[in-house]
Amino acid sequence: MGGAPSRVHQSSTLGEVPESRATEHATVWRKEGYHDDFTKSPILPDDREDITEYVELLAMLHSPVGQNFLGRFSMEIGTQHVLFAWSDIQEYRAIPTVDYRFTKAKQIFGKYLRASATALDFLPEGLGEEIYNCLDQAREDKNLLGPDLFLQVQKVCFRHIFEFTFQELKNNYARRYEAYQEEGASRFNRIGVNDFWYMEKLGEGAFGKVVHVVKKSTGRHYAMKIQHKTELLRSFARSLSRLDNEKMVFQACNHPFVLQMDYAFQTELHAIIVLNLVTTGNLQDAIDSSPKKRLDEPRARFYAAEIVIALIHLHDMGLMYRDLKPRNVMLGMDGHIQLADMGGVGDCIGDMSARKIRKHGTTVKRRGTLMNFKRRSIMGTKGYMAPEMAKLLNQSNDQRQGYDEAVDWWSLGVTVYKMLTGARPFDPPPWARKQSVVAMLRRQTEFEKLQAEVEYPRYMSEAAVSFVSALLRHDVHERLGSGPNGKEGIKSHAFMAGIVWERLAAKNVEPPYIPTQGPVCDEPLYDSFEEMMEGMHEADARYNKKKRNLNEKVSPDDQKWFATWRYISPQTLRIEMGLAQAMDDIEANFKVMQLTGEGSLSASASATSPHLRALKNTGKAALAMGKLLRLGSNVSGTPSAPSAAVSPR
């Protein structure tokens, strides 16, 4: 998302950022929408007959408002490190795919359970070693890792939060807790159009506008996609259950190589999603700005490997991307890629609405159940379409045999060829510019164009030619990525030699290029959402755009299709809580140790047992140690810096 705005500034100068005061035009997350039966949670300790207070805390930990309140309070009293661990484990439990689950599990182990980590040194003896052994076995079979890998750690963390944060809050800060209860009783969380400054228009699509906005409470820049509910209803009239597909895909992915959706909310007229604003361009920009209008092989390999990780994540969720091309691959400020535009994503099982992509952290896709399902709808960009997709362009519905996720591997082949040469493999060569030849090529169908033999420049390495040609196999059963070896065939190909997949998935590899941030508008063009929408409607009328009643309201019956149009991402929630920077500091320390080898599983293994023998058992002694850490003191009573309980050493 996000083109370069016309007015320039490198950073926001919006001044002091006030707290959000949104009270109207807002989505309110009600407790009923998220409230599970917490009395049955395996997290709850079993040492009390009356578990009312335990359930009270668990409800707080599962609500955005509750987490916000506990996060800010824990930062004040120095117990935030335990809440960090809880938050990371919650995020782990919700990961739907085994590859990314393994990556996240290693991060959690390195941050909180490795030999020199101190933030959770009240854990029972042997627990870290047990988890290490599970991770070691999962190297051979990642399916061994379930969502409950860190359940025992989370239970101990819950007990610590209960004793040293929650009880402290209730007993010594009762008025603040009462104020939270009064606020939390009426709403779960609130986000609305009044929470943003409206900077400028970035673009528009079939359903509405995309605008550059700034969140008032944090000063962060976003791209807001404003969609008219009535337009969505008309476009998805034949399949209303798919109306929220794009939002659901963004919401479920939550992957470092997929553009993040930070918020989703609605007004009476609009369904809105708020995405990360990218001002550093996309792969096509990178190609166009290179001196030779193409990328060198190491850089192309790096981007291709990250695209592979992102596609595998989607495929393992039962999704196919269907529109892979350089313009849809954004380059983040950290030099890593992010897939954008989930509007074309299709599912591999035929019923995305019933699946809802994931629930309770379980993997929804089992490859054996998908082998017979084929999609027949046309999606994608000519020049990047696989032949089995292109063939549908000239077929009626009853003639179509369909396609599966193998179309993404073909598009990857085209994309890698484009990165390495600056052109697509089936584009007409320079000599074909004569009028007669151009006329002939225009008469060819898209499928016929893909029958041409691909020419590879001499400067492409043998491994690169082999990689691209294997991806551009017409027979999907022989195509790299969907053949007998599946995704492992791509990872083990000679072109990918030198890629350390586990570290790359965790972004623990230095990118070959750090892009320059594009200009960012720093002054709002509009005083309010309403003023902006009115101005855009007037501009549409002046330029004779399609006349629509943009103030048309949806009926109460149709409103049911937007009943779940609400979301706040875990990372965004940390930012709102004020915890993001502290958690990022821990993550940064861990990544440094990964690069030096200290944070790896093998490095931790040698020191695991001696360290764990020194850990305290849970109970009063462990809780007393936790309180000492909270107060910023060590065992001997010598004052220590509060960060000692936060940053692993």
XYZ file of C-alpha atoms in Angstrom:
649
model
C 0.000 0.000 0.000
C 0.983 3.587 -0.268
C 2.417 5.651 -3.045
C 4.662 8.644 -2.497
C 2.687 11.682 -1.345
C 3.329 14.956 -3.117
C 4.223 17.087 -0.126
C 7.390 15.980 1.549
C 8.882 15.543 4.968
C 11.009 12.757 6.370
C 9.259 12.502 9.722
C 6.042 13.595 11.330
C 6.008 17.027 12.935
C 2.449 16.826 14.145
C 3.564 17.941 17.560
C 2.427 16.575 20.878
C 0.158 13.592 20.353
C -2.972 13.639 22.532
C -4.848 10.627 23.837
C -7.664 9.336 21.648
C -11.064 10.890 22.366
C -13.166 8.942 19.884
C -16.740 8.709 21.096
C -18.700 8.597 17.863
C -18.460 7.003 14.400
C -16.637 4.209 16.176
C -16.569 0.449 16.318
C -16.983 -0.837 19.861
C -15.745 -4.315 20.662
C -18.268 -5.834 23.043
C -17.179 -8.386 25.623
C -19.606 -10.976 24.325
C -17.703 -11.134 21.034
C -14.476 -12.299 22.615
C -15.451 -13.746 25.984
C -14.810 -17.498 26.109
C -15.786 -19.637 29.066
C -12.694 -18.783 31.082
C -13.722 -21.074 33.955
C -12.635 -24.034 31.808
C -9.285 -22.590 30.778
C -6.270 -24.875 31.380
C -4.336 -21.756 32.420
C -6.172 -21.424 35.746
C -4.377 -22.724 38.869
C -6.180 -25.482 40.755
C -5.283 -24.381 44.280
C -8.560 -22.554 45.027
C -12.192 -23.554 45.217
C -13.250 -19.992 44.451
C -11.684 -19.106 41.119
C -13.590 -15.849 40.658
C -10.482 -13.654 40.833
C -8.533 -15.953 38.516
C -11.304 -15.712 35.910
C -11.413 -11.944 36.429
C -7.708 -11.655 35.596
C -7.940 -14.047 32.649
C -10.756 -11.955 31.184
C -8.553 -8.855 31.496
C -5.660 -10.616 29.762
C -7.914 -11.561 26.859
C -9.379 -8.108 26.238
C -7.665 -5.166 24.507
C -8.798 -2.729 27.198
C -7.721 -5.101 29.985
C -4.328 -5.755 28.425
C -3.847 -2.029 27.911
C -4.627 -1.329 31.549
C -2.472 -4.172 32.931
C 0.361 -3.300 30.547
C 0.577 0.307 31.640
C 0.313 -0.635 35.315
C 2.952 -3.388 35.050
C 5.350 -0.889 33.433
C 4.889 1.370 36.463
C 5.659 -1.330 39.041
C 8.312 -3.270 37.105
C 6.525 -6.576 36.380
C 6.144 -6.065 32.654
C 8.624 -8.820 31.720
C 6.141 -11.503 32.766
C 3.366 -9.825 30.790
C 5.709 -9.745 27.780
C 6.153 -13.505 28.026
C 2.390 -14.013 28.384
C 1.769 -11.869 25.315
C 4.367 -13.682 23.197
C 2.968 -17.084 24.174
C -0.575 -15.945 23.365
C 0.644 -14.892 19.936
C 2.347 -18.266 19.515
C -0.855 -20.136 20.415
C -2.762 -18.327 17.654
C -0.297 -19.169 14.843
C -2.053 -21.453 12.359
C 0.936 -22.850 10.424
C 3.690 -25.163 11.628
C 6.640 -23.410 9.963
C 5.943 -20.029 11.504
C 4.959 -21.680 14.791
C 8.410 -23.264 14.942
C 10.059 -19.907 14.227
C 8.057 -18.183 16.969
C 8.728 -21.024 19.424
C 12.477 -20.626 18.972
C 12.167 -16.892 19.552
C 10.249 -17.416 22.797
C 12.758 -19.994 24.004
C 15.670 -17.700 23.187
C 14.101 -14.653 24.826
C 12.818 -16.240 28.025
C 14.169 -19.774 28.543
C 17.747 -19.874 27.263
C 20.596 -20.315 29.701
C 21.300 -16.648 30.408
C 17.720 -15.321 30.329
C 16.637 -13.911 33.691
C 13.156 -12.484 33.116
C 11.414 -15.757 34.062
C 13.905 -17.312 36.451
C 11.074 -18.347 38.788
C 10.044 -21.193 36.462
C 10.086 -24.744 37.856
C 13.219 -26.808 37.391
C 13.352 -28.893 34.242
C 10.652 -27.024 32.332
C 13.048 -25.208 30.018
C 14.951 -28.399 29.273
C 11.708 -30.195 28.440
C 10.706 -27.483 25.969
C 14.194 -27.459 24.467
C 13.929 -31.200 23.808
C 10.570 -30.674 22.074
C 12.072 -27.974 19.861
C 15.051 -30.181 19.054
C 12.758 -33.009 17.928
C 10.648 -30.562 15.910
C 13.611 -29.810 13.658
C 12.814 -33.101 11.901
C 9.019 -32.841 12.101
C 7.539 -29.416 12.831
C 4.076 -30.963 13.166
C 5.173 -32.134 16.621
C 4.785 -28.553 17.895
C 1.261 -27.908 19.113
C -0.223 -24.666 20.413
C 0.220 -25.868 24.006
C 4.026 -26.155 23.906
C 4.423 -23.294 26.412
C 1.262 -24.032 28.418
C 3.148 -24.766 31.655
C 5.227 -21.594 31.245
C 2.066 -19.598 30.677
C 0.443 -21.097 33.774
C 3.386 -20.030 35.941
C 3.361 -16.580 34.339
C -0.358 -16.290 35.018
C 0.221 -17.097 38.682
C 3.000 -14.507 38.871
C 0.837 -11.834 37.199
C -1.975 -12.685 39.585
C 0.152 -12.429 42.733
C 2.380 -9.480 41.870
C 0.473 -7.350 39.382
C -3.230 -8.069 39.714
C -3.298 -8.294 43.524
C -1.093 -5.222 43.803
C -3.542 -3.397 41.577
C -6.635 -4.467 43.497
C -5.216 -4.027 46.982
C -3.101 -0.891 46.683
C -4.602 0.897 43.678
C -8.254 0.086 44.239
C -9.599 3.360 42.846
C -7.795 2.886 39.559
C -9.080 -0.652 39.300
C -12.629 0.489 40.018
C -12.316 3.101 37.275
C -11.166 0.390 34.863
C -14.108 -1.815 35.823
C -16.584 0.998 35.223
C -15.078 1.737 31.807
C -14.621 -1.917 30.881
C -18.182 -2.777 31.842
C -19.587 -0.522 29.124
C -17.175 -1.263 26.285
C -14.478 -3.671 25.242
C -12.403 -1.387 23.054
C -13.119 1.528 20.772
C -11.697 2.742 17.519
C -13.278 5.161 15.083
C -12.777 7.769 12.403
C -12.149 10.505 14.979
C -9.026 8.670 16.150
C -7.095 9.701 13.020
C -5.773 12.730 11.203
C -6.455 12.581 7.453
C -3.377 13.499 5.487
C -4.103 12.850 1.809
C -5.590 10.484 -0.723
C -3.327 7.660 -1.919
C -5.577 5.918 -4.421
C -8.940 4.324 -5.019
C -10.432 1.017 -6.046
C -13.748 -0.571 -6.916
C -15.160 -0.237 -3.421
C -13.787 3.075 -2.172
C -10.683 5.106 -1.328
C -7.267 4.583 0.218
C -5.989 7.507 2.288
C -2.897 8.284 4.332
C -3.843 8.726 7.994
C -2.051 9.264 11.299
C -3.284 7.746 14.563
C -3.708 10.585 17.039
C -2.823 8.573 20.142
C 0.454 7.154 18.791
C 1.509 9.401 15.876
C 1.927 6.340 13.640
C 1.259 6.549 9.892
C -1.174 4.154 8.219
C -2.998 3.514 4.958
C -6.752 3.479 5.538
C -8.907 1.591 3.051
C -12.434 3.033 3.180
C -14.981 0.762 1.497
C -18.639 1.561 0.933
C -20.780 -1.139 2.464
C -23.377 -0.904 -0.308
C -20.685 -1.373 -2.979
C -19.341 -4.436 -1.180
C -22.841 -5.877 -0.925
C -23.479 -5.335 -4.627
C -20.129 -6.796 -5.701
C -20.483 -9.908 -3.534
C -24.229 -10.308 -4.093
C -23.785 -13.876 -5.360
C -21.595 -14.895 -2.426
C -22.108 -12.561 0.520
C -20.246 -14.890 2.858
C -17.050 -13.881 0.989
C -17.600 -10.171 1.518
C -15.017 -9.972 4.317
C -12.429 -12.284 2.715
C -9.669 -9.679 2.436
C -10.091 -8.604 6.040
C -10.174 -12.205 7.256
C -7.002 -13.075 5.347
C -5.100 -10.082 6.721
C -6.419 -10.842 10.200
C -5.436 -14.497 10.087
C -2.009 -14.165 8.479
C -0.211 -12.104 11.130
C 3.136 -12.963 9.531
C 6.282 -10.824 9.245
C 6.307 -11.198 5.454
C 2.664 -10.209 4.960
C 1.561 -6.581 5.185
C -0.006 -6.038 8.584
C -3.582 -4.971 9.118
C -3.575 -2.925 12.307
C -7.268 -2.154 12.736
C -10.629 -2.984 11.232
C -13.757 -1.048 12.177
C -16.872 0.397 10.611
C -19.179 3.362 10.434
C -22.804 3.417 9.411
C -21.807 3.669 5.735
C -18.275 2.275 5.536
C -16.271 -0.868 6.267
C -12.716 0.226 7.025
C -9.373 -1.531 7.324
C -6.191 0.230 8.432
C -2.889 -1.117 7.123
C 0.794 -0.456 7.586
C 1.827 2.505 5.423
C 4.761 1.579 3.198
C 6.718 4.536 1.820
C 9.797 2.591 0.728
C 8.352 1.202 -2.483
C 7.915 -2.273 -3.927
C 9.974 -4.738 -5.938
C 9.002 -3.096 -9.209
C 10.312 0.230 -7.889
C 13.531 -1.516 -6.853
C 13.938 -2.989 -10.329
C 13.206 0.322 -12.080
C 15.628 2.272 -9.872
C 18.543 -0.147 -10.334
C 21.293 1.050 -12.691
C 20.757 -1.836 -15.133
C 17.006 -2.024 -14.516
C 17.495 -5.408 -12.883
C 18.668 -6.774 -9.535
C 21.858 -8.672 -8.849
C 21.453 -12.345 -8.082
C 22.138 -12.300 -4.297
C 19.531 -9.595 -3.798
C 16.990 -11.362 -6.012
C 17.657 -14.617 -4.134
C 17.023 -12.923 -0.789
C 13.667 -11.496 -1.901
C 12.677 -14.761 -3.591
C 13.399 -16.732 -0.414
C 11.245 -14.421 1.692
C 8.434 -14.641 -0.883
C 8.703 -18.440 -0.650
C 8.278 -18.271 3.140
C 5.223 -16.030 2.773
C 3.630 -18.260 0.109
C 4.222 -21.403 2.164
C 2.517 -19.686 5.093
C -0.529 -18.895 2.944
C -0.625 -22.362 1.401
C -0.408 -24.041 4.788
C -3.413 -21.984 5.827
C -5.358 -23.326 2.861
C -4.967 -20.145 0.808
C -3.540 -19.290 -2.599
C -2.276 -15.776 -3.298
C -3.090 -15.739 -7.053
C -1.662 -12.302 -7.900
C 2.049 -12.465 -7.175
C 3.985 -9.791 -9.081
C 6.705 -7.270 -8.164
C 4.189 -4.454 -7.562
C 2.462 -6.532 -4.877
C 5.705 -7.203 -2.982
C 6.444 -4.233 -0.738
C 9.877 -3.444 0.690
C 9.774 -2.516 4.356
C 12.041 0.017 6.016
C 14.014 -2.910 7.463
C 14.788 -4.263 3.977
C 12.481 -7.283 4.250
C 9.532 -7.977 1.955
C 5.813 -7.863 2.718
C 3.110 -9.295 0.471
C 0.333 -6.744 -0.048
C -3.150 -6.747 -1.593
C -4.994 -9.746 -0.173
C -8.091 -8.954 -2.217
C -7.277 -11.666 -4.738
C -6.540 -14.442 -2.261
C -8.601 -17.584 -2.783
C -9.034 -20.615 -0.606
C -8.016 -24.149 -1.473
C -10.940 -25.956 0.161
C -13.956 -24.293 -1.412
C -15.493 -22.663 1.651
C -13.468 -19.827 3.139
C -16.403 -18.547 5.160
C -16.972 -21.842 6.955
C -13.286 -22.259 7.651
C -12.737 -18.684 8.853
C -9.080 -19.489 8.199
C -8.121 -20.396 11.776
C -9.556 -20.848 15.236
C -7.857 -21.356 18.580
C -4.406 -21.635 17.010
C -5.024 -24.881 15.108
C -3.761 -25.466 11.589
C -6.752 -25.568 9.296
C -5.087 -27.158 6.306
C -4.179 -30.795 5.878
C -2.766 -31.256 2.413
C -4.392 -34.619 1.808
C -7.862 -33.100 2.018
C -7.192 -30.490 -0.655
C -5.853 -32.534 -3.535
C -9.164 -32.782 -5.420
C -10.340 -29.201 -5.036
C -9.767 -26.757 -7.916
C -10.729 -23.117 -8.187
C -12.321 -21.955 -11.435
C -12.536 -18.187 -10.955
C -10.083 -15.961 -12.816
C -7.737 -13.830 -10.743
C -4.332 -12.342 -11.361
C -2.353 -10.218 -13.816
C -1.615 -11.140 -17.414
C 2.037 -11.914 -17.846
C 2.180 -13.505 -14.388
C -0.734 -15.951 -14.743
C 0.045 -19.658 -14.809
C -1.084 -21.474 -17.992
C -3.826 -23.364 -16.142
C -5.219 -19.975 -15.076
C -4.715 -18.283 -18.461
C -6.570 -21.102 -20.204
C -9.734 -20.163 -18.285
C -9.840 -16.760 -20.018
C -11.223 -18.399 -23.165
C -13.367 -21.093 -21.564
C -16.919 -21.217 -20.303
C -17.557 -22.226 -16.710
C -18.492 -25.794 -17.554
C -15.292 -26.218 -19.627
C -12.936 -25.120 -16.867
C -10.859 -27.749 -15.086
C -9.535 -25.218 -12.590
C -6.271 -24.795 -10.703
C -4.741 -25.016 -7.240
C -1.989 -23.230 -5.310
C 0.597 -24.304 -7.903
C -0.313 -21.084 -9.767
C 1.663 -19.162 -7.136
C 4.872 -21.055 -7.913
C 4.544 -20.198 -11.623
C 4.085 -16.523 -10.704
C 7.181 -16.767 -8.502
C 9.141 -18.002 -11.511
C 7.981 -15.005 -13.573
C 8.781 -12.646 -10.681
C 12.304 -14.013 -10.187
C 12.943 -13.774 -13.947
C 11.712 -10.168 -13.849
C 14.017 -9.330 -10.937
C 17.038 -10.831 -12.688
C 16.410 -9.511 -16.225
C 14.048 -6.547 -15.923
C 11.517 -8.215 -18.249
C 8.927 -10.966 -18.042
C 9.843 -14.288 -19.650
C 6.997 -14.263 -22.209
C 7.143 -10.600 -23.180
C 7.879 -10.056 -26.893
C 11.590 -9.469 -27.543
C 12.878 -6.123 -28.894
C 12.947 -7.366 -32.510
C 9.172 -7.997 -32.341
C 8.298 -4.319 -32.483
C 7.391 -4.303 -36.163
C 3.741 -3.515 -36.746
C 2.962 -6.866 -38.385
C 4.532 -8.846 -35.534
C 2.751 -6.771 -32.894
C -0.571 -7.381 -34.661
C 0.099 -11.120 -34.705
C 0.973 -11.193 -31.010
C -2.187 -9.319 -30.144
C -4.238 -12.026 -31.860
C -2.695 -14.656 -29.601
C -4.531 -15.658 -26.461
C -2.753 -15.337 -23.132
C -2.486 -19.124 -22.976
C -0.916 -19.275 -26.468
C 1.705 -16.679 -25.504
C 2.868 -18.962 -22.691
C 3.774 -21.710 -25.156
C 6.823 -19.773 -26.362
C 10.272 -20.950 -25.363
C 11.858 -18.846 -22.630
C 15.224 -17.280 -23.447
C 17.697 -16.853 -20.594
C 20.423 -14.178 -20.737
C 24.005 -15.374 -20.483
C 24.576 -13.442 -17.267
C 22.038 -15.594 -15.396
C 23.789 -18.319 -13.432
C 23.131 -21.978 -14.131
C 21.374 -22.297 -10.765
C 19.114 -19.307 -11.512
C 18.160 -20.694 -14.932
C 17.424 -24.081 -13.400
C 15.313 -22.512 -10.642
C 13.194 -20.345 -12.941
C 12.721 -23.056 -15.568
C 11.616 -25.528 -12.882
C 9.016 -23.026 -11.641
C 7.768 -22.429 -15.208
C 6.857 -26.051 -15.896
C 3.468 -26.330 -17.582
C 2.763 -29.666 -15.886
C 1.824 -28.750 -12.324
C 2.916 -32.185 -11.103
C 6.447 -31.435 -12.290
C 6.499 -27.763 -11.291
C 8.942 -26.886 -8.527
C 7.022 -26.334 -5.287
C 4.096 -28.540 -6.237
C 5.966 -31.634 -7.422
C 6.815 -34.705 -5.338
C 9.131 -32.755 -2.992
C 6.687 -29.886 -2.425
C 8.016 -26.820 -0.662
C 11.197 -28.625 0.391
C 12.116 -28.878 -3.284
C 12.229 -25.079 -3.488
C 14.174 -24.681 -0.263
C 16.804 -27.247 -1.248
C 17.294 -26.001 -4.830
C 20.823 -24.924 -5.745
C 19.637 -21.354 -6.351
C 18.750 -21.132 -2.648
C 22.165 -22.339 -1.471
C 23.314 -20.323 1.523
C 19.811 -19.425 2.743
C 19.406 -20.267 6.435
C 15.656 -20.658 6.364
C 15.000 -20.626 10.107
C 16.918 -17.404 10.636
C 15.435 -15.764 7.580
C 11.902 -16.593 8.749
C 12.702 -14.817 12.027
C 14.255 -11.834 10.188
C 17.586 -12.654 11.787
C 19.456 -12.206 8.494
C 20.920 -8.883 7.368
C 19.095 -7.722 4.198
C 21.309 -6.962 1.179
C 19.717 -3.539 0.762
C 17.991 -1.047 3.074
C 15.607 1.169 1.079
C 15.308 4.899 1.572
C 12.063 6.050 3.116
C 9.922 8.017 0.713
C 8.445 11.422 1.505
C 5.733 11.456 4.144
C 3.045 14.109 4.320
C 3.135 15.745 7.757
C 0.143 18.112 7.699
C -3.493 16.970 7.532
C -5.329 18.061 4.416
C -8.696 17.610 6.077
C -10.086 18.623 9.440
C -12.281 15.543 9.737
C -13.325 12.295 8.116
C -16.627 13.841 7.058
C -14.912 16.809 5.360
C -12.570 14.478 3.505
C -15.346 12.209 2.230
C -17.469 15.178 1.140
C -14.532 16.688 -0.773
C -13.790 13.393 -2.497
C -17.427 12.949 -3.493
C -17.457 16.436 -5.036
C -14.252 15.663 -6.956
C -15.773 12.447 -8.286
C -18.812 14.373 -9.530
C -16.639 16.982 -11.279
C -14.722 14.345 -13.185
C -17.900 12.530 -14.247
C -17.075 9.359 -12.419
C -19.731 6.677 -12.072
C -22.696 8.176 -10.269
C -23.516 6.387 -7.045
C -25.517 7.270 -3.995
C -22.579 7.245 -1.605
C -24.809 8.100 1.350
C -26.959 5.024 0.832
C -27.341 3.065 4.071
C -27.436 -0.689 4.385
C -30.574 -2.354 5.665
C -30.620 -3.901 9.152
C -30.773 -7.313 7.496
C -27.669 -6.611 5.370
C -25.783 -5.198 8.345
C -25.358 -8.747 9.643
C -22.628 -9.278 7.034
C -20.511 -6.684 8.873
C -21.186 -8.005 12.377
C -17.568 -9.143 12.891
C -15.900 -6.213 11.148
C -13.584 -5.363 14.041
C -9.956 -6.118 14.782
C -6.814 -4.837 16.446
C -3.530 -6.623 15.773
C -1.360 -7.961 18.635
C 1.566 -5.697 17.670
C -0.699 -2.658 17.419
C -2.126 -3.476 20.815
C 1.379 -3.445 22.280
C 1.945 -0.029 20.738
C -1.322 1.232 22.228
C -0.270 -0.187 25.607
C 3.101 1.507 25.420
C 4.842 -1.899 25.629
C 6.053 -2.192 22.054
C 9.428 -0.466 22.511
C 10.364 -2.486 25.578
C 9.368 -5.747 23.848
C 11.273 -4.703 20.727
C 14.363 -4.126 22.874
C 14.213 -7.730 24.090
C 13.683 -8.893 20.502
C 16.645 -6.819 19.289
C 18.913 -8.287 21.977
C 17.836 -11.780 20.992
C 18.516 -11.117 17.293
C 22.042 -9.892 18.103
C 22.649 -13.121 20.006
C 21.252 -15.124 17.082
C 23.739 -13.470 14.744
C 26.621 -14.210 17.118
C 25.417 -17.749 17.818
C 24.705 -17.182 21.503
C 20.943 -17.280 21.104
C 20.761 -20.476 19.048
C 19.255 -23.693 20.370
C 22.588 -25.453 20.153
C 24.259 -22.730 22.193
C 21.509 -22.902 24.786
C 21.698 -26.682 24.987
C 25.178 -26.788 26.472
C 24.175 -24.561 29.351
C 20.570 -25.600 29.791
C 20.884 -28.240 32.471
C 23.211 -26.343 34.883
C 21.026 -23.274 34.550
C 17.794 -25.132 35.134
C 19.172 -26.802 38.259
C 19.513 -23.288 39.683
C 15.914 -22.335 38.933
C 13.426 -22.018 41.765
C 10.345 -24.172 42.198
C 7.015 -22.416 42.063
C 5.471 -21.499 45.389
C 6.210 -18.845 47.983
C 9.966 -18.852 47.414
C 9.561 -18.335 43.686
C 6.974 -15.631 44.161
C 9.203 -13.864 46.656
C 12.002 -13.928 44.076
C 9.589 -12.501 41.540
C 8.728 -9.687 43.936
C 12.403 -8.892 44.425
C 12.799 -8.664 40.663
C 9.735 -6.439 40.464
C 11.161 -4.060 43.056
C 14.411 -3.854 41.110
C 16.573 -5.583 43.729
C 18.706 -8.690 43.556
C 18.782 -11.540 46.091
C 21.496 -10.020 48.209
C 19.530 -6.816 48.593
C 21.885 -4.733 46.485
C 19.889 -2.302 44.336
C 19.860 -3.176 40.649
C 18.541 -1.473 37.552
C 14.905 -2.250 36.722
C 15.990 -3.330 33.252
C 17.691 -6.346 34.789
C 14.294 -7.989 35.033
C 13.419 -7.060 31.470
C 16.355 -7.510 29.124
C 17.892 -11.007 28.858
C 21.624 -11.007 29.330
